[in-house]
Short mmCIF file of C-alpha atoms in Angstrom, two decimals:
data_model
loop_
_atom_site.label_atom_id
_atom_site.label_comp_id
_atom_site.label_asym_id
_atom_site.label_seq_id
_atom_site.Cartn_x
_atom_site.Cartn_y
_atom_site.Cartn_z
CA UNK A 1 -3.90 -26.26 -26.67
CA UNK A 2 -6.92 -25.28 -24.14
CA UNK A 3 -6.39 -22.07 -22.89
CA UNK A 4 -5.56 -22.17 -18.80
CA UNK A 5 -8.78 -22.60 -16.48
CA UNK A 6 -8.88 -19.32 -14.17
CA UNK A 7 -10.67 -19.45 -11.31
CA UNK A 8 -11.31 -16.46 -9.08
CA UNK A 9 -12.15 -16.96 -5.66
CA UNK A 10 -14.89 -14.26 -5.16
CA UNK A 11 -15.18 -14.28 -1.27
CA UNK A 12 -13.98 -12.79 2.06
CA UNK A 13 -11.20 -13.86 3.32
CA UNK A 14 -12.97 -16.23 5.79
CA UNK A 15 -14.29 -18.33 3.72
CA UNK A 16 -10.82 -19.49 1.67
CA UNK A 17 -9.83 -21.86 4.25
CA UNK A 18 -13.08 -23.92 3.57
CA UNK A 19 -13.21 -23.91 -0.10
CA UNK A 20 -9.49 -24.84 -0.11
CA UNK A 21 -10.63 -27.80 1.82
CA UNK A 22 -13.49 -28.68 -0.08
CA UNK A 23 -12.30 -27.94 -3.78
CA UNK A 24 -8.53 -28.14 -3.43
CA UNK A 25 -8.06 -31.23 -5.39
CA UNK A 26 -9.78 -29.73 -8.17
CA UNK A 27 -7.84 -26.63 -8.48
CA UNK A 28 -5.35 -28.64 -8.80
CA UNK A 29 -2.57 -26.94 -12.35
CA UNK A 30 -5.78 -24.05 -12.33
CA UNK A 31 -5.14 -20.30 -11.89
CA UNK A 32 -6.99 -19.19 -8.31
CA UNK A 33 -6.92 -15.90 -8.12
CA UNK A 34 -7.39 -14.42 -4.43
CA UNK A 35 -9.25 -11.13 -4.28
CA UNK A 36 -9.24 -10.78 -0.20
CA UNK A 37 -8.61 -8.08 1.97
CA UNK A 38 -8.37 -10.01 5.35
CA UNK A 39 -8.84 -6.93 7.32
CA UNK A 40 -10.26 -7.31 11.01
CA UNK A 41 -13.48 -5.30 10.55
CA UNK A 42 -13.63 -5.91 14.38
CA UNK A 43 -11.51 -3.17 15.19
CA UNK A 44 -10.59 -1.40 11.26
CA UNK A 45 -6.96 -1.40 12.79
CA UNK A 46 -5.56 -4.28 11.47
CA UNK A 47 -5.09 -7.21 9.08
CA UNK A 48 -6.31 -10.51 10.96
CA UNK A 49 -3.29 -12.26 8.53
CA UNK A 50 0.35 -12.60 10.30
CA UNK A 51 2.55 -9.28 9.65
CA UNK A 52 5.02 -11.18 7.91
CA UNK A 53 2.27 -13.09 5.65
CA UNK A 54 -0.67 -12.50 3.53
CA UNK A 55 -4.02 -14.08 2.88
CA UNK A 56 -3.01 -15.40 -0.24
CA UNK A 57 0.34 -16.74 0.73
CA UNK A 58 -1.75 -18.49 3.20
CA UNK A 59 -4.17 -19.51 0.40
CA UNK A 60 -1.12 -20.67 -1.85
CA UNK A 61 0.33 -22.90 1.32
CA UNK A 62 -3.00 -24.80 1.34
CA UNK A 63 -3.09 -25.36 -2.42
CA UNK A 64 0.27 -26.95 -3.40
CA UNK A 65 -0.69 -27.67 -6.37
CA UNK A 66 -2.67 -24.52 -8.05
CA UNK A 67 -1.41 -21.59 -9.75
CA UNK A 68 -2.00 -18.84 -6.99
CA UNK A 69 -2.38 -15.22 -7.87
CA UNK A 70 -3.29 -11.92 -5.77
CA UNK A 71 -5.55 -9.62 -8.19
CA UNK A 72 -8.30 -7.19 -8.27
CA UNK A 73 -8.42 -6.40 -3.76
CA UNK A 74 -6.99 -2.97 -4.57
CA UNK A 75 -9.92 -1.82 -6.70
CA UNK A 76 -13.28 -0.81 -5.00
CA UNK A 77 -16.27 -2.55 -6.68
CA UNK A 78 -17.78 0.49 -8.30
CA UNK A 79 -14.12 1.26 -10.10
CA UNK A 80 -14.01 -2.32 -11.91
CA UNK A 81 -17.99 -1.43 -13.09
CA UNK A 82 -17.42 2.00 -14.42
CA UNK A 83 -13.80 1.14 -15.36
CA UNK A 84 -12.58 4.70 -13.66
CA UNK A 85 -10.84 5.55 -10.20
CA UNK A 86 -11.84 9.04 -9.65
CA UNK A 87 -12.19 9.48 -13.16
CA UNK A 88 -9.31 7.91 -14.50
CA UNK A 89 -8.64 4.28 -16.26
CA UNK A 90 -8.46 1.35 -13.42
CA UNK A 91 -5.49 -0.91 -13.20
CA UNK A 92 -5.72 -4.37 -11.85
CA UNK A 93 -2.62 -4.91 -10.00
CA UNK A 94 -1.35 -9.19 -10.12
CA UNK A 95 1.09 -10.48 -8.02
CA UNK A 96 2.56 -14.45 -7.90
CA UNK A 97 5.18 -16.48 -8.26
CA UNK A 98 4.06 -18.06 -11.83
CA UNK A 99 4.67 -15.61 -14.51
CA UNK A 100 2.28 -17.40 -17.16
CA UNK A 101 -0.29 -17.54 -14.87
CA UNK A 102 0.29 -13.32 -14.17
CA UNK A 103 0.36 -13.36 -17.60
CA UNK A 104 -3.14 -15.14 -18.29
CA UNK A 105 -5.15 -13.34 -15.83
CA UNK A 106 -3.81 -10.15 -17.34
CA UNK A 107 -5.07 -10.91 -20.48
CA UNK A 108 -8.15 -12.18 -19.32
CA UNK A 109 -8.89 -8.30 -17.81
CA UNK A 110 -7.37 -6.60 -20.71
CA UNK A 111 -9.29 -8.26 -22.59
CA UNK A 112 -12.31 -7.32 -20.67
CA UNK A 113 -11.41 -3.47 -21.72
CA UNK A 114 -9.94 -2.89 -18.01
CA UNK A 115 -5.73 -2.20 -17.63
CA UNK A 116 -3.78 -4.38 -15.08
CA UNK A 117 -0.33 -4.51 -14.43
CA UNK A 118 2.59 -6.90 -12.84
CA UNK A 119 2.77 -6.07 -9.45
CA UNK A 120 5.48 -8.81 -8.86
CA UNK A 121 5.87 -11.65 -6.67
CA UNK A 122 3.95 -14.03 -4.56
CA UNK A 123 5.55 -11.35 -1.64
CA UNK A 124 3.88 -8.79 -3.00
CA UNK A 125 0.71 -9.89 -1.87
CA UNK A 126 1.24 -8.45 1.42
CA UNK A 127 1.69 -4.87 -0.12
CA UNK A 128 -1.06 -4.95 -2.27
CA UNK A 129 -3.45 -6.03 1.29
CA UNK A 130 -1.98 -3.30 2.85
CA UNK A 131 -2.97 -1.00 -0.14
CA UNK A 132 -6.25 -2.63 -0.21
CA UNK A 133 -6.96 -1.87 3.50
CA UNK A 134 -5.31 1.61 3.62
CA UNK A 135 -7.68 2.62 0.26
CA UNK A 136 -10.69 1.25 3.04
CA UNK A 137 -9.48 3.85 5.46
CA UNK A 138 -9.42 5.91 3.35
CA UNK A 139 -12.92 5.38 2.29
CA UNK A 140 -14.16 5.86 5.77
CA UNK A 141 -12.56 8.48 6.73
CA UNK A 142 -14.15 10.40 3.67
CA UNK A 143 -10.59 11.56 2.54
CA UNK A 144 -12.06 9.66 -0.78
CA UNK A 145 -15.16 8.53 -2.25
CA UNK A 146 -15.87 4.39 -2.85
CA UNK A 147 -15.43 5.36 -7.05
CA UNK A 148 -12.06 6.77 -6.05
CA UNK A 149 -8.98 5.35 -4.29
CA UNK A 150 -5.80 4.56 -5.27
CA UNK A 151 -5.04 4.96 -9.45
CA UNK A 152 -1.99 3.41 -10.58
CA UNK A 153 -0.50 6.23 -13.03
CA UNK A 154 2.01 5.81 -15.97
CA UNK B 1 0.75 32.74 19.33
CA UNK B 2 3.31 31.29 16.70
CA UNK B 3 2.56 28.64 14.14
CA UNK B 4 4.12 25.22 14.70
CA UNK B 5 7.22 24.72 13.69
CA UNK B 6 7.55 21.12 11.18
CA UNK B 7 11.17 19.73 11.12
CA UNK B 8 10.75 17.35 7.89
CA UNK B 9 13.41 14.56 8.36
CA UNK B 10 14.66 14.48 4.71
CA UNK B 11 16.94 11.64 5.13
CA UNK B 12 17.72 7.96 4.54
CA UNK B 13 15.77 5.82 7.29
CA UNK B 14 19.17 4.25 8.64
CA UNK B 15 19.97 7.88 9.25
CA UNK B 16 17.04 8.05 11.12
CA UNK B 17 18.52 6.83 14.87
CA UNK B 18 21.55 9.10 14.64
CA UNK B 19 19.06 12.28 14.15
CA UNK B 20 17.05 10.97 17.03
CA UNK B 21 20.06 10.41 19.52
CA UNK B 22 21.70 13.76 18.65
CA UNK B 23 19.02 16.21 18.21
CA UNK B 24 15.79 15.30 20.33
CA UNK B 25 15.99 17.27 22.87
CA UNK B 26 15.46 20.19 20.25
CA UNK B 27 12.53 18.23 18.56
CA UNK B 28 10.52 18.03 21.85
CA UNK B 29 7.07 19.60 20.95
CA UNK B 30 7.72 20.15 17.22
CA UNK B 31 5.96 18.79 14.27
CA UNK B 32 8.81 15.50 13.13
CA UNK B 33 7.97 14.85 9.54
CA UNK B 34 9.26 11.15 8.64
CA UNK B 35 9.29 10.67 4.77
CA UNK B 36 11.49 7.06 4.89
CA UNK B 37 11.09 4.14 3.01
CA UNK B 38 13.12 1.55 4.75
CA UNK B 39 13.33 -0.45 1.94
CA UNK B 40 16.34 -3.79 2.10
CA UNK B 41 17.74 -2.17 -0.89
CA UNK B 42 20.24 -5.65 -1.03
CA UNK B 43 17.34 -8.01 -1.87
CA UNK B 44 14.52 -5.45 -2.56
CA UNK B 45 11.92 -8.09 -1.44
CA UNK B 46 10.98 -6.75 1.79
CA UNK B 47 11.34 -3.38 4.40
CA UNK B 48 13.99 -3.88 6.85
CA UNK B 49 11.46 -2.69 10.04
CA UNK B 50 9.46 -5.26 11.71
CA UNK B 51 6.75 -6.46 9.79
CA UNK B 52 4.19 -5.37 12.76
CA UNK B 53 5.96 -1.53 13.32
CA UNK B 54 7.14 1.22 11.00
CA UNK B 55 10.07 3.49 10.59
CA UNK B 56 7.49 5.72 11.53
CA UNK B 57 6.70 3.89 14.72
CA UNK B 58 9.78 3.27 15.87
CA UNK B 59 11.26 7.15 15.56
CA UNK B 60 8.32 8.15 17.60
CA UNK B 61 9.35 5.73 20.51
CA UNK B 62 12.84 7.21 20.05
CA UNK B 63 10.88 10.71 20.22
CA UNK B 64 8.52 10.73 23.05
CA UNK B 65 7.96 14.87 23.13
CA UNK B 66 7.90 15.22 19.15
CA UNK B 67 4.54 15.18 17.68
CA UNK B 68 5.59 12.44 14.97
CA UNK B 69 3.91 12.22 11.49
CA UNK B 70 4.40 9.90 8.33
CA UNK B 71 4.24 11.86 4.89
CA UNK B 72 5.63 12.37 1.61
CA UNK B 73 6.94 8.99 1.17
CA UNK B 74 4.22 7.65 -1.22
CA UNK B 75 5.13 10.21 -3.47
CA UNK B 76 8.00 9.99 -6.20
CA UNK B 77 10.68 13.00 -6.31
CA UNK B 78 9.83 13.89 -9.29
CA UNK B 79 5.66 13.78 -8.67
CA UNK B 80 6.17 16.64 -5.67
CA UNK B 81 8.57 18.74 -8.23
CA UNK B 82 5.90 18.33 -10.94
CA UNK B 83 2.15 18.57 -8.80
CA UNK B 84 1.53 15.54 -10.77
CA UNK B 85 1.45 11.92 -10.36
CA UNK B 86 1.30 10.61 -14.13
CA UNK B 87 -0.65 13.62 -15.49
CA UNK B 88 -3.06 14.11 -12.27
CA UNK B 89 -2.73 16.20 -9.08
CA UNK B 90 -0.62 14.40 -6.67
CA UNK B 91 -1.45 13.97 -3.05
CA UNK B 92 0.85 13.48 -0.13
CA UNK B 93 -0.86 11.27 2.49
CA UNK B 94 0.01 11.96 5.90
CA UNK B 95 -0.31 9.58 9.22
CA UNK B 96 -0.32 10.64 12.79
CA UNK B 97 -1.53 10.35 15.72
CA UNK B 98 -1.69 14.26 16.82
CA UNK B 99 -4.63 15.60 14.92
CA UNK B 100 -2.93 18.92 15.40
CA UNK B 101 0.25 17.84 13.88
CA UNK B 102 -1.41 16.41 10.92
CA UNK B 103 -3.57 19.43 10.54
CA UNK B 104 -0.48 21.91 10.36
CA UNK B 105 1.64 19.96 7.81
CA UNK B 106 -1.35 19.46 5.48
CA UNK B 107 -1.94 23.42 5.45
CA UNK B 108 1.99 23.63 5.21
CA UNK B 109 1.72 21.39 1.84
CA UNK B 110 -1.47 22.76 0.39
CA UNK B 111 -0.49 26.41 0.94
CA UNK B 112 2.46 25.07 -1.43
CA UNK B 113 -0.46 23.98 -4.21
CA UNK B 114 0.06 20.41 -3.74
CA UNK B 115 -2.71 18.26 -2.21
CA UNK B 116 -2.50 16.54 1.14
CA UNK B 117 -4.70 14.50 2.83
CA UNK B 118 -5.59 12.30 6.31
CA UNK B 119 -4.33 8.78 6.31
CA UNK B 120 -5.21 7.84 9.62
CA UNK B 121 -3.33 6.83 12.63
CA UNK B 122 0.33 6.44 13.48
CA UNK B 123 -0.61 2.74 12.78
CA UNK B 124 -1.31 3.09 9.03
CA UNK B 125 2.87 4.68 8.42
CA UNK B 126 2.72 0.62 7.96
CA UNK B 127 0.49 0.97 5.37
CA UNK B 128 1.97 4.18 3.80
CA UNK B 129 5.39 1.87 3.95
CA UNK B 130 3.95 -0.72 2.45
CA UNK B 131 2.78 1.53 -0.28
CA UNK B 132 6.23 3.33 -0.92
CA UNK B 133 7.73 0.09 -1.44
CA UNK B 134 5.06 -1.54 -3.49
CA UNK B 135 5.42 1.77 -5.48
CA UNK B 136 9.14 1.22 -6.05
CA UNK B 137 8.81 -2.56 -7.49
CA UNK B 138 6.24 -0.98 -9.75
CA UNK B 139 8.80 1.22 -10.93
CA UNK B 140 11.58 -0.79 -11.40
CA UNK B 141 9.56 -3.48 -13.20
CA UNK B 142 8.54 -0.30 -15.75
CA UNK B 143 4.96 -1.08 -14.90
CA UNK B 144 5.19 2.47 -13.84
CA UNK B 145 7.17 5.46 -14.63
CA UNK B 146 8.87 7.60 -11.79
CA UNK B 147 6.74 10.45 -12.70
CA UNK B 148 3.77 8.18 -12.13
CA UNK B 149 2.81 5.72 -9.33
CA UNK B 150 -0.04 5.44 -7.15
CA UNK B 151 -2.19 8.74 -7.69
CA UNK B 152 -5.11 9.09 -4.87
CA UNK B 153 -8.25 9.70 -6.16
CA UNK B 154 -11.71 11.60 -4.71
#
């Protein structure tokens, strides 16, 4: 038995809507993992996705057929690379509705010698783009560095 | 002139409205600390606040002379007893929109030896919401401990 296809979507959130178009059929039984933070850079006060949605619920709406997971848009670039937030191990946080693909992706960063945990459900998606745009704020505002941000602690 | 004075609101958020109809009169110009995480504790899949406001947001409409803040409720119980979220320092993260207000509880909670720091706007006690819950499911799932969660890192 193959071991499942995982594709990760590395792009802002603007560009989903076109590559779901585009490569949708393909995707088609894969695992797409979204790594967006929609926020509205426009203003840095807001999420440009509904308040009661996310960008990858939105992603999984217009891919029936793929196995959609939310993954790696709470770590900062620089903390997957040195595999430290503020000097302790990273965490990838997964969320989605299909447990064995969770379960793939997990290994596939374990694997990779970085942690990640369950962070639940499809639903959770929204939480984790509020953490993801929170950590930015905090960022900007200096009240952290871009290495640092939010660890996930036993 | 006298420091001041930081009523922290350690309740349940449905207690939240009762507070705010009996006693604000008496909160008019004080520091309101709200540490709430309405969590729908019958379905734990979602807050029970609009998905575009806050408990935060929507005690500070109740309070129009109280200088409003969001803290404390990223933090576990146990963390704030401890100083430590999962073996590091933990931080309380504090919203607001009165710089002032903000300023005063985060010398209240560092003179106490626990770190506190500026999460922005009145707008982010979404965020900080968001967090808190995400927080919990992490918990309850065991992907975290109590004594652990989200840590904030420079």
């Amino acid at each position: 038995m193959w071991p499942p296809v995982v594709v990760v979507l590395a792009v802002p959130y603007p560009a989903l809507d076109g590559l779901a178009a585009i490569y949708g059929d393909q995707l088609t039984g894969k695992v797409v993992v979204d790594v967006s933070n929609p926020v509205d850079f426009a203003t840095f006060d807001s999420l440009t996705v509904s308040p009661d949605s996310s960008a990858t619920a939105e992603l999984a709406a217009r891919l029936p057929g793929a196995r959609v997971v939310k993954a790696f848009n709470t770590n900062f670039a620089g903390t997957l690379a040195s595999g430290e937030t503020g000097g302790v191990p990273v965490t990838v946080l997964v969320a989605g509705d299909d447990a064995d693909a969770k379960k793939s992706l997990i290994e596939v960063v374990t694997a990779g010698g970085v942690q990640a945990g369950d962070a639940g459900s499809l639903k959770r998606a929204r939480e984790l783009e509020a953490v993801g745009f929170l950590q930015m704020v905090l960022a900007v505002q200096e009240t952290v560095g871009w290495g640092g941000g939010f660890a996930v602690r036993p």
